[in-house]
mmCIF file of C-alpha atoms in Angstrom:
data_model
loop_
_atom_site.group_PDB
_atom_site.id
_atom_site.type_symbol
_atom_site.label_atom_id
_atom_site.label_comp_id
_atom_site.label_asym_id
_atom_site.label_seq_id
_atom_site.Cartn_x
_atom_site.Cartn_y
_atom_site.Cartn_z
ATOM 1 C CA MET A 1 45.936 39.822 18.137
ATOM 2 C CA ALA A 2 46.479 36.141 18.788
ATOM 3 C CA ARG A 3 43.350 36.047 20.840
ATOM 4 C CA VAL A 4 41.130 37.733 18.013
ATOM 5 C CA LYS A 5 42.740 35.294 15.521
ATOM 6 C CA LYS A 6 41.709 32.399 17.554
ATOM 7 C CA LYS A 7 38.271 33.519 18.080
ATOM 8 C CA GLU A 8 37.896 34.101 14.376
ATOM 9 C CA ARG A 9 39.360 30.654 13.633
ATOM 10 C CA GLN A 10 36.937 29.059 15.969
ATOM 11 C CA GLU A 11 34.062 30.677 14.528
ATOM 12 C CA LEU A 12 35.087 29.671 11.072
ATOM 13 C CA LEU A 13 35.498 26.146 12.381
ATOM 14 C CA MET A 14 32.049 26.055 13.874
ATOM 15 C CA GLN A 15 30.606 27.505 10.631
ATOM 16 C CA THR A 16 32.573 24.937 8.531
ATOM 17 C CA VAL A 17 31.446 21.963 10.489
ATOM 18 C CA LYS A 18 27.903 23.073 10.370
ATOM 19 C CA GLU A 19 27.922 23.337 6.652
ATOM 20 C CA LYS A 20 30.124 20.293 5.883
ATOM 21 C CA PRO A 21 29.696 18.011 8.801
ATOM 22 C CA PHE A 22 31.480 15.072 7.082
ATOM 23 C CA LEU A 23 34.866 16.600 6.908
ATOM 24 C CA THR A 24 37.620 14.776 8.907
ATOM 25 C CA ASP A 25 40.124 16.749 11.086
ATOM 26 C CA GLU A 26 42.600 16.565 8.254
ATOM 27 C CA GLU A 27 40.193 17.875 5.691
ATOM 28 C CA LEU A 28 39.200 20.699 8.085
ATOM 29 C CA ALA A 29 42.715 21.563 8.787
ATOM 30 C CA LYS A 30 43.348 21.977 5.151
ATOM 31 C CA ALA A 31 40.287 24.151 4.719
ATOM 32 C CA LEU A 32 41.174 26.423 7.503
ATOM 33 C CA GLU A 33 44.792 26.379 6.695
ATOM 34 C CA VAL A 34 45.823 25.401 10.130
ATOM 35 C CA SER A 35 47.560 22.207 11.709
ATOM 36 C CA VAL A 36 45.475 19.111 12.465
ATOM 37 C CA GLN A 37 46.513 19.507 16.113
ATOM 38 C CA THR A 38 45.029 23.091 16.172
ATOM 39 C CA ILE A 39 41.565 21.579 14.839
ATOM 40 C CA ARG A 40 41.694 18.980 17.556
ATOM 41 C CA LEU A 41 42.375 21.431 20.251
ATOM 42 C CA ASP A 42 39.550 23.918 18.796
ATOM 43 C CA ARG A 43 37.191 21.085 18.780
ATOM 44 C CA LEU A 44 37.886 20.064 22.279
ATOM 45 C CA GLU A 45 37.455 23.728 23.445
ATOM 46 C CA LEU A 46 34.302 24.133 21.481
ATOM 47 C CA GLY A 47 32.911 20.804 22.420
ATOM 48 C CA ILE A 48 32.521 19.669 18.904
ATOM 49 C CA PRO A 49 32.803 15.883 18.820
ATOM 50 C CA GLU A 50 35.170 14.185 16.167
ATOM 51 C CA LEU A 51 33.755 13.045 12.820
ATOM 52 C CA ARG A 52 32.527 9.844 14.006
ATOM 53 C CA GLY A 53 30.896 11.303 17.092
ATOM 54 C CA ARG A 54 29.242 13.960 14.953
ATOM 55 C CA ILE A 55 27.808 11.415 12.614
ATOM 56 C CA ARG A 56 26.564 9.228 15.445
ATOM 57 C CA ARG A 57 24.816 12.151 17.138
ATOM 58 C CA MET A 58 23.194 13.308 14.005
ATOM 59 C CA ALA A 59 22.295 9.612 13.052
ATOM 60 C CA GLU A 60 20.545 9.117 16.551
ATOM 61 C CA THR A 61 18.357 12.219 16.100
ATOM 62 C CA ALA A 62 17.501 11.549 12.417
ATOM 63 C CA GLN A 63 16.512 7.795 12.943
ATOM 64 C CA ASN A 64 14.079 8.507 15.673
ATOM 65 C CA LYS A 65 12.102 10.471 13.145
ATOM 66 C CA VAL A 66 11.594 7.897 10.398
ATOM 67 C CA LYS A 67 7.880 6.728 10.144
ATOM 68 C CA SER A 68 7.240 5.221 6.762
ATOM 69 C CA ILE A 69 9.813 2.437 7.089
ATOM 70 C CA ALA A 70 11.948 1.043 9.947
ATOM 71 C CA SER A 71 14.893 3.240 10.530
ATOM 72 C CA GLY A 72 17.217 0.305 10.365
ATOM 73 C CA GLU A 73 15.965 -0.305 6.741
ATOM 74 C CA VAL A 74 17.664 2.903 5.470
ATOM 75 C CA VAL A 75 20.614 1.751 3.485
ATOM 76 C CA GLY A 76 23.711 3.508 4.690
ATOM 77 C CA GLU A 77 23.480 5.890 7.677
ATOM 78 C CA LEU A 78 20.814 8.147 8.002
ATOM 79 C CA ILE A 79 22.386 11.547 9.128
ATOM 80 C CA ASP A 80 19.741 14.049 8.928
ATOM 81 C CA LEU A 81 15.952 13.858 8.592
ATOM 82 C CA GLU A 82 13.235 16.739 8.249
ATOM 83 C CA LEU A 83 10.283 14.520 7.994
ATOM 84 C CA GLY A 84 8.164 15.494 5.008
ATOM 85 C CA ARG A 85 10.877 17.640 3.534
ATOM 86 C CA SER A 86 14.454 16.595 3.285
ATOM 87 C CA GLY A 87 17.065 14.107 4.535
ATOM 88 C CA ILE A 88 20.848 13.009 4.258
ATOM 89 C CA SER A 89 22.335 9.614 4.450
ATOM 90 C CA LEU A 90 26.106 8.350 4.195
ATOM 91 C CA LEU A 91 27.172 5.218 2.587
ATOM 92 C CA ARG A 92 30.671 4.005 2.791
ATOM 93 C CA VAL A 93 31.574 1.768 -0.291
ATOM 94 C CA THR A 94 33.154 -1.378 0.863
ATOM 95 C CA GLU A 95 34.709 -4.449 -0.960
ATOM 96 C CA ASP A 96 31.489 -6.382 -1.110
ATOM 97 C CA MET A 97 29.656 -3.633 -2.826
ATOM 98 C CA VAL A 98 31.883 -3.747 -6.106
ATOM 99 C CA PHE A 99 31.958 -5.959 -9.107
ATOM 100 C CA ALA A 100 34.832 -8.296 -8.677
ATOM 101 C CA ARG A 101 35.813 -7.795 -12.384
ATOM 102 C CA SER A 102 35.533 -3.980 -12.752
ATOM 103 C CA GLN A 103 35.984 -2.972 -9.082
ATOM 104 C CA ILE A 104 33.138 -0.461 -9.823
ATOM 105 C CA ALA A 105 30.276 -0.213 -7.260
ATOM 106 C CA LYS A 106 27.230 -2.182 -8.143
ATOM 107 C CA GLY A 107 24.619 0.246 -9.264
ATOM 108 C CA TYR A 108 21.976 -0.884 -7.012
ATOM 109 C CA TYR A 109 23.771 0.173 -3.900
ATOM 110 C CA MET A 110 23.430 3.764 -4.957
ATOM 111 C CA PHE A 111 19.860 3.054 -5.929
ATOM 112 C CA SER A 112 19.022 1.373 -2.538
ATOM 113 C CA GLN A 113 20.658 4.276 -0.655
ATOM 114 C CA ALA A 114 18.707 6.751 -2.694
ATOM 115 C CA ASN A 115 15.542 4.688 -2.510
ATOM 116 C CA SER A 116 15.472 4.078 1.023
ATOM 117 C CA LEU A 117 16.271 7.607 1.887
ATOM 118 C CA ALA A 118 13.528 8.929 -0.126
ATOM 119 C CA LEU A 119 11.059 6.468 1.519
ATOM 120 C CA ALA A 120 12.359 7.660 4.922
ATOM 121 C CA LEU A 121 11.215 11.388 4.286
ATOM 122 C CA ILE A 122 7.603 10.462 3.852
ATOM 123 C CA ASP A 123 5.501 11.529 6.918
ATOM 124 C CA SER A 124 3.122 8.433 6.679
ATOM 125 C CA PRO A 125 3.087 5.163 8.337
ATOM 126 C CA LEU A 126 3.442 3.397 5.031
ATOM 127 C CA ALA A 127 4.954 4.280 1.668
ATOM 128 C CA VAL A 128 6.121 2.330 -1.386
ATOM 129 C CA THR A 129 7.981 3.235 -4.629
ATOM 130 C CA GLY A 130 6.056 3.863 -7.812
ATOM 131 C CA VAL A 131 8.536 5.134 -10.183
ATOM 132 C CA ALA A 132 12.131 5.717 -10.472
ATOM 133 C CA ASN A 133 14.460 7.532 -12.806
ATOM 134 C CA VAL A 134 18.077 7.431 -12.043
ATOM 135 C CA LYS A 135 21.318 8.364 -13.682
ATOM 136 C CA TYR A 136 24.866 7.132 -12.992
ATOM 137 C CA LYS A 137 27.247 9.925 -13.731
ATOM 138 C CA VAL A 138 30.639 8.642 -12.563
ATOM 139 C CA PRO A 139 31.768 5.151 -11.630
ATOM 140 C CA VAL A 140 32.125 4.783 -7.705
ATOM 141 C CA HIS A 141 34.941 2.765 -6.015
ATOM 142 C CA VAL A 142 35.997 1.204 -2.679
ATOM 143 C CA GLY A 143 36.692 3.569 0.012
ATOM 144 C CA GLU A 144 34.395 6.515 -1.246
ATOM 145 C CA LYS A 145 31.942 7.992 1.177
ATOM 146 C CA LEU A 146 28.674 8.690 -0.690
ATOM 147 C CA ILE A 147 26.555 11.418 0.695
ATOM 148 C CA ALA A 148 22.940 11.432 -0.734
ATOM 149 C CA LYS A 149 20.700 14.396 -0.064
ATOM 150 C CA ALA A 150 17.105 14.066 -0.761
ATOM 151 C CA GLU A 151 14.276 16.503 -1.027
ATOM 152 C CA ILE A 152 10.425 16.165 -1.545
ATOM 153 C CA VAL A 153 9.907 18.665 -4.479
ATOM 154 C CA ARG A 154 6.231 18.092 -4.858
ATOM 155 C CA VAL A 155 3.251 16.370 -3.130
ATOM 156 C CA ARG A 156 0.026 15.558 -5.243
ATOM 157 C CA GLY A 157 -2.539 13.784 -3.218
ATOM 158 C CA ASN A 158 -0.875 10.699 -1.811
ATOM 159 C CA LYS A 159 2.074 10.895 -4.267
ATOM 160 C CA TYR A 160 5.490 12.243 -3.251
ATOM 161 C CA PHE A 161 7.947 13.490 -5.967
ATOM 162 C CA VAL A 162 11.300 13.073 -4.356
ATOM 163 C CA TRP A 163 14.749 14.115 -5.893
ATOM 164 C CA VAL A 164 17.845 12.659 -4.697
ATOM 165 C CA LYS A 165 21.605 13.675 -5.439
ATOM 166 C CA THR A 166 24.418 11.589 -4.321
ATOM 167 C CA ARG A 167 27.975 13.062 -4.251
ATOM 168 C CA ASN A 168 31.357 11.501 -3.255
ATOM 169 C CA ASP A 169 34.050 13.862 -1.799
ATOM 170 C CA THR A 170 34.696 15.655 -5.200
ATOM 171 C CA GLN A 171 31.522 15.352 -7.363
ATOM 172 C CA GLU A 172 28.077 14.150 -8.015
ATOM 173 C CA VAL A 173 28.066 10.493 -8.841
ATOM 174 C CA PHE A 174 24.424 9.658 -9.076
ATOM 175 C CA ARG A 175 20.909 11.339 -9.150
ATOM 176 C CA ALA A 176 17.507 9.928 -8.755
ATOM 177 C CA LYS A 177 13.888 11.025 -9.047
ATOM 178 C CA PHE A 178 11.249 8.978 -7.304
ATOM 179 C CA ILE A 179 7.555 9.117 -7.353
ATOM 180 C CA LEU A 180 6.468 7.417 -4.021
ATOM 181 C CA VAL A 181 3.015 6.615 -2.917
ATOM 182 C CA SER A 182 1.846 6.939 0.510
ATOM 183 C CA LEU A 183 -0.605 3.918 1.370
ATOM 184 C CA GLY A 184 -1.158 4.598 5.046
ATOM 185 C CA GLU A 185 -3.701 7.134 6.501
ATOM 186 C CA SER A 186 -1.754 10.000 7.767
ATOM 187 C CA MET B 1 -7.397 -44.611 -28.665
ATOM 188 C CA ALA B 2 -5.743 -44.355 -25.314
ATOM 189 C CA ARG B 3 -2.221 -44.342 -26.982
ATOM 190 C CA VAL B 4 -2.993 -41.501 -29.191
ATOM 191 C CA LYS B 5 -4.420 -39.533 -26.339
ATOM 192 C CA LYS B 6 -1.222 -40.299 -24.417
ATOM 193 C CA LYS B 7 1.037 -39.366 -27.394
ATOM 194 C CA GLU B 8 -0.909 -36.002 -27.660
ATOM 195 C CA ARG B 9 -0.832 -35.421 -24.044
ATOM 196 C CA GLN B 10 2.868 -35.922 -23.821
ATOM 197 C CA GLU B 11 3.409 -33.640 -26.711
ATOM 198 C CA LEU B 12 1.229 -31.119 -25.177
ATOM 199 C CA LEU B 13 3.332 -31.491 -21.908
ATOM 200 C CA MET B 14 6.541 -31.044 -23.763
ATOM 201 C CA GLN B 15 5.303 -28.023 -25.620
ATOM 202 C CA THR B 16 3.987 -26.472 -22.255
ATOM 203 C CA VAL B 17 7.280 -27.192 -20.318
ATOM 204 C CA LYS B 18 9.173 -25.469 -23.169
ATOM 205 C CA GLU B 19 6.994 -22.343 -23.046
ATOM 206 C CA LYS B 20 6.495 -22.154 -19.342
ATOM 207 C CA PRO B 21 9.505 -23.852 -17.742
ATOM 208 C CA PHE B 22 8.608 -22.512 -14.303
ATOM 209 C CA LEU B 23 5.419 -24.419 -13.667
ATOM 210 C CA THR B 24 5.349 -26.931 -10.927
ATOM 211 C CA ASP B 25 3.883 -30.452 -11.365
ATOM 212 C CA GLU B 26 0.672 -29.241 -9.776
ATOM 213 C CA GLU B 27 0.412 -26.336 -12.156
ATOM 214 C CA LEU B 28 1.147 -28.583 -15.096
ATOM 215 C CA ALA B 29 -1.487 -30.902 -13.909
ATOM 216 C CA LYS B 30 -4.111 -28.189 -13.779
ATOM 217 C CA ALA B 31 -3.023 -26.706 -17.205
ATOM 218 C CA LEU B 32 -3.266 -30.132 -18.920
ATOM 219 C CA GLU B 33 -6.375 -31.191 -16.895
ATOM 220 C CA VAL B 34 -4.802 -34.420 -15.696
ATOM 221 C CA SER B 35 -3.641 -35.789 -12.389
ATOM 222 C CA VAL B 36 -0.380 -34.841 -10.885
ATOM 223 C CA GLN B 37 0.699 -38.446 -10.942
ATOM 224 C CA THR B 38 0.085 -38.502 -14.734
ATOM 225 C CA ILE B 39 2.407 -35.451 -15.036
ATOM 226 C CA ARG B 40 5.020 -37.237 -13.018
ATOM 227 C CA LEU B 41 4.837 -40.529 -15.092
ATOM 228 C CA ASP B 42 4.861 -38.536 -18.293
ATOM 229 C CA ARG B 43 7.895 -36.564 -17.066
ATOM 230 C CA LEU B 44 9.714 -39.850 -16.200
ATOM 231 C CA GLU B 45 8.808 -41.467 -19.618
ATOM 232 C CA LEU B 46 10.040 -38.303 -21.446
ATOM 233 C CA GLY B 47 12.962 -37.645 -19.318
ATOM 234 C CA ILE B 48 11.824 -34.170 -18.278
ATOM 235 C CA PRO B 49 13.315 -33.320 -14.848
ATOM 236 C CA GLU B 50 11.174 -31.939 -12.186
ATOM 237 C CA LEU B 51 10.940 -28.045 -11.734
ATOM 238 C CA ARG B 52 14.089 -27.818 -9.504
ATOM 239 C CA GLY B 53 16.110 -29.959 -11.854
ATOM 240 C CA ARG B 54 15.057 -28.124 -14.908
ATOM 241 C CA ILE B 55 15.833 -24.807 -13.327
ATOM 242 C CA ARG B 56 19.353 -26.175 -12.222
ATOM 243 C CA ARG B 57 20.045 -27.437 -15.696
ATOM 244 C CA MET B 58 18.901 -24.052 -17.402
ATOM 245 C CA ALA B 59 20.986 -22.060 -14.782
ATOM 246 C CA GLU B 60 24.183 -24.116 -15.381
ATOM 247 C CA THR B 61 23.955 -23.408 -19.093
ATOM 248 C CA ALA B 62 23.148 -19.750 -18.714
ATOM 249 C CA GLN B 63 25.686 -18.928 -16.138
ATOM 250 C CA ASN B 64 28.582 -20.196 -18.105
ATOM 251 C CA LYS B 65 27.785 -17.573 -20.793
ATOM 252 C CA VAL B 66 28.014 -14.464 -18.760
ATOM 253 C CA LYS B 67 30.708 -12.037 -19.660
ATOM 254 C CA SER B 68 30.415 -8.556 -18.413
ATOM 255 C CA ILE B 69 29.982 -9.390 -14.757
ATOM 256 C CA ALA B 70 30.633 -12.519 -12.694
ATOM 257 C CA SER B 71 27.806 -14.894 -13.046
ATOM 258 C CA GLY B 72 27.441 -15.120 -9.302
ATOM 259 C CA GLU B 73 26.861 -11.361 -9.311
ATOM 260 C CA VAL B 74 23.387 -11.850 -11.003
ATOM 261 C CA VAL B 75 20.804 -11.125 -8.335
ATOM 262 C CA GLY B 76 18.381 -14.154 -8.462
ATOM 263 C CA GLU B 77 18.962 -17.223 -10.544
ATOM 264 C CA LEU B 78 20.017 -16.875 -14.055
ATOM 265 C CA ILE B 79 17.796 -19.300 -15.952
ATOM 266 C CA ASP B 80 18.449 -18.450 -19.578
ATOM 267 C CA LEU B 81 20.980 -16.230 -21.518
ATOM 268 C CA GLU B 82 21.409 -15.392 -25.196
ATOM 269 C CA LEU B 83 24.404 -13.245 -24.862
ATOM 270 C CA GLY B 84 23.885 -9.867 -26.685
ATOM 271 C CA ARG B 85 20.181 -10.551 -27.044
ATOM 272 C CA SER B 86 18.057 -11.637 -24.036
ATOM 273 C CA GLY B 87 17.872 -13.344 -20.713
ATOM 274 C CA ILE B 88 15.693 -14.594 -17.871
ATOM 275 C CA SER B 89 16.201 -14.730 -14.095
ATOM 276 C CA LEU B 90 14.263 -16.072 -11.238
ATOM 277 C CA LEU B 91 14.174 -14.439 -7.903
ATOM 278 C CA ARG B 92 12.222 -15.915 -4.929
ATOM 279 C CA VAL B 93 11.105 -13.404 -2.418
ATOM 280 C CA THR B 94 12.133 -14.354 1.177
ATOM 281 C CA GLU B 95 11.383 -12.878 4.574
ATOM 282 C CA ASP B 96 14.542 -10.797 4.623
ATOM 283 C CA MET B 97 13.469 -8.962 1.418
ATOM 284 C CA VAL B 98 10.437 -7.203 2.661
ATOM 285 C CA PHE B 99 10.004 -4.113 4.835
ATOM 286 C CA ALA B 100 9.064 -5.283 8.308
ATOM 287 C CA ARG B 101 6.242 -2.765 8.626
ATOM 288 C CA SER B 102 4.362 -3.328 5.329
ATOM 289 C CA GLN B 103 5.464 -6.961 4.472
ATOM 290 C CA ILE B 104 6.015 -5.445 0.988
ATOM 291 C CA ALA B 105 9.310 -6.299 -0.920
ATOM 292 C CA LYS B 106 11.866 -3.606 -0.975
ATOM 293 C CA GLY B 107 11.791 -2.054 -4.289
ATOM 294 C CA TYR B 108 15.571 -2.271 -4.779
ATOM 295 C CA TYR B 109 15.599 -6.211 -4.840
ATOM 296 C CA MET B 110 13.336 -5.932 -8.034
ATOM 297 C CA PHE B 111 15.778 -3.264 -9.305
ATOM 298 C CA SER B 112 18.836 -5.252 -8.485
ATOM 299 C CA GLN B 113 17.458 -8.454 -10.239
ATOM 300 C CA ALA B 114 16.575 -6.452 -13.399
ATOM 301 C CA ASN B 115 19.750 -4.187 -13.365
ATOM 302 C CA SER B 116 22.240 -7.380 -13.022
ATOM 303 C CA LEU B 117 20.258 -9.292 -15.490
ATOM 304 C CA ALA B 118 20.483 -6.499 -17.847
ATOM 305 C CA LEU B 119 24.243 -6.306 -17.373
ATOM 306 C CA ALA B 120 24.521 -10.046 -17.801
ATOM 307 C CA LEU B 121 23.161 -9.734 -21.418
ATOM 308 C CA ILE B 122 26.077 -7.518 -22.645
ATOM 309 C CA ASP B 123 28.598 -9.275 -24.736
ATOM 310 C CA SER B 124 31.583 -7.364 -23.502
ATOM 311 C CA PRO B 125 34.112 -7.997 -20.753
ATOM 312 C CA LEU B 126 33.030 -4.683 -18.841
ATOM 313 C CA ALA B 127 29.769 -2.833 -18.691
ATOM 314 C CA VAL B 128 28.174 -0.254 -16.296
ATOM 315 C CA THR B 129 24.760 1.290 -15.826
ATOM 316 C CA GLY B 130 24.177 4.714 -17.185
ATOM 317 C CA VAL B 131 20.403 5.359 -16.852
ATOM 318 C CA ALA B 132 17.569 3.450 -15.265
ATOM 319 C CA ASN B 133 13.851 4.263 -15.543
ATOM 320 C CA VAL B 134 11.705 1.783 -13.573
ATOM 321 C CA LYS B 135 8.080 1.270 -12.516
ATOM 322 C CA TYR B 136 6.723 -0.744 -9.793
ATOM 323 C CA LYS B 137 3.195 -1.875 -10.795
ATOM 324 C CA VAL B 138 1.993 -4.185 -7.939
ATOM 325 C CA PRO B 139 3.324 -4.808 -4.398
ATOM 326 C CA VAL B 140 5.259 -7.911 -4.022
ATOM 327 C CA HIS B 141 5.135 -10.282 -1.165
ATOM 328 C CA VAL B 142 6.984 -13.213 0.517
ATOM 329 C CA GLY B 143 6.774 -16.398 -1.431
ATOM 330 C CA GLU B 144 6.405 -14.932 -4.770
ATOM 331 C CA LYS B 145 8.498 -16.144 -7.537
ATOM 332 C CA LEU B 146 9.588 -13.299 -9.728
ATOM 333 C CA ILE B 147 10.586 -14.012 -13.331
ATOM 334 C CA ALA B 148 12.547 -11.281 -14.974
ATOM 335 C CA LYS B 149 12.765 -11.041 -18.759
ATOM 336 C CA ALA B 150 15.291 -8.864 -20.371
ATOM 337 C CA GLU B 151 15.901 -7.965 -23.962
ATOM 338 C CA ILE B 152 18.458 -5.559 -25.706
ATOM 339 C CA VAL B 153 16.152 -3.602 -27.766
ATOM 340 C CA ARG B 154 18.908 -1.299 -29.384
ATOM 341 C CA VAL B 155 22.568 -0.822 -29.560
ATOM 342 C CA ARG B 156 24.057 2.604 -30.438
ATOM 343 C CA GLY B 157 27.931 2.516 -30.268
ATOM 344 C CA ASN B 158 28.837 1.254 -26.896
ATOM 345 C CA LYS B 159 25.343 2.048 -25.476
ATOM 346 C CA TYR B 160 23.022 -0.830 -24.966
ATOM 347 C CA PHE B 161 19.111 -0.174 -24.454
ATOM 348 C CA VAL B 162 17.715 -2.950 -22.431
ATOM 349 C CA TRP B 163 14.083 -3.545 -21.337
ATOM 350 C CA VAL B 164 13.135 -5.765 -18.447
ATOM 351 C CA LYS B 165 9.910 -6.981 -17.510
ATOM 352 C CA THR B 166 9.131 -8.862 -14.280
ATOM 353 C CA ARG B 167 6.133 -11.047 -13.530
ATOM 354 C CA ASN B 168 5.063 -12.956 -10.464
ATOM 355 C CA ASP B 169 2.742 -15.933 -11.150
ATOM 356 C CA THR B 170 -0.207 -13.926 -12.397
ATOM 357 C CA GLN B 171 0.920 -10.435 -13.576
ATOM 358 C CA GLU B 172 3.539 -8.104 -14.297
ATOM 359 C CA VAL B 173 4.872 -6.441 -11.118
ATOM 360 C CA PHE B 174 7.781 -4.383 -12.271
ATOM 361 C CA ARG B 175 9.501 -2.970 -15.521
ATOM 362 C CA ALA B 176 12.720 -1.377 -16.275
ATOM 363 C CA LYS B 177 14.579 0.477 -19.102
ATOM 364 C CA PHE B 178 18.314 0.513 -18.756
ATOM 365 C CA ILE B 179 21.022 2.338 -20.773
ATOM 366 C CA LEU B 180 24.125 0.311 -20.091
ATOM 367 C CA VAL B 181 27.609 1.269 -21.244
ATOM 368 C CA SER B 182 30.175 -1.271 -22.377
ATOM 369 C CA LEU B 183 33.502 -0.103 -21.227
ATOM 370 C CA GLY B 184 35.694 -3.008 -22.559
ATOM 371 C CA GLU B 185 37.039 -3.573 -25.921
ATOM 372 C CA SER B 186 34.847 -6.389 -27.430
#
């Protein structure tokens, strides 16, 4: 029976890592109700890199696809990119991103993350921002990992309507709607 | 007659500098249809500092008034501030602010300038951004001086509605509407 349980557990691990690639070993252990050591051994057997390695691997693949801006110009780490459709980026909130007085992250970091991710989705050699409507839902603090997910929801001529939703570990903290304009010939 | 003309010219100069404090001597000379040397001599006689000095003097006065964030956290140079009412900031677009490929300024610099200026207007020890609606009207390039003017147009409870309009030398390039929320007790 132990063998079956292990197989099931490893399948569940693979599934979980696929759906939530940004969980640490500790968080995976909690989700699967096993020890951290079990997660590490399972990862080793299955050839799943640790979190940092997973992010690096995803980032390399994603960054090679960006066309409309230079990939280094994406604020945060570009983790996933389906050009012309959707993308994901990760931004760690550090000391230098918060207001000294309130210790709350400056709003334009979330804006920059979302805006540059939205631009990265555009399958054109050149794109600029036309309009942005954004909403800050919860104050963000040092140490939080912000995952922004962007999606092109509509294309009209050279105008791209892109929605971005940004979450920390527990909830949505920010959302944005952009109208981007492609200036280059495709 | 020369005396009268000089007096009129100097009054016009004082008026012009008051209305448009960001004009260089060259631009003032053109506006008043006199030589650059005449402008310099008139400035000297009238005790009007040169452009850089004017900006520095305005900035010192303005920066001492900021309450809701640290004055150094305003993106660009805070030039004028009437706490609880309006403010002006100046941002010079430098090489590091543009996208490498397009040489167009990254949209979040205009956003940051406007957003931090809007926050600076709030007469409260702590304020955060709730909503932002922004429009990019013209691409901005290296070397441009961006003057952002912000105004609190409405206050409802602890919510502040702030409009910001940003111009380069010739036209409006960006505008933003913010809803900011004061979190501190006034």
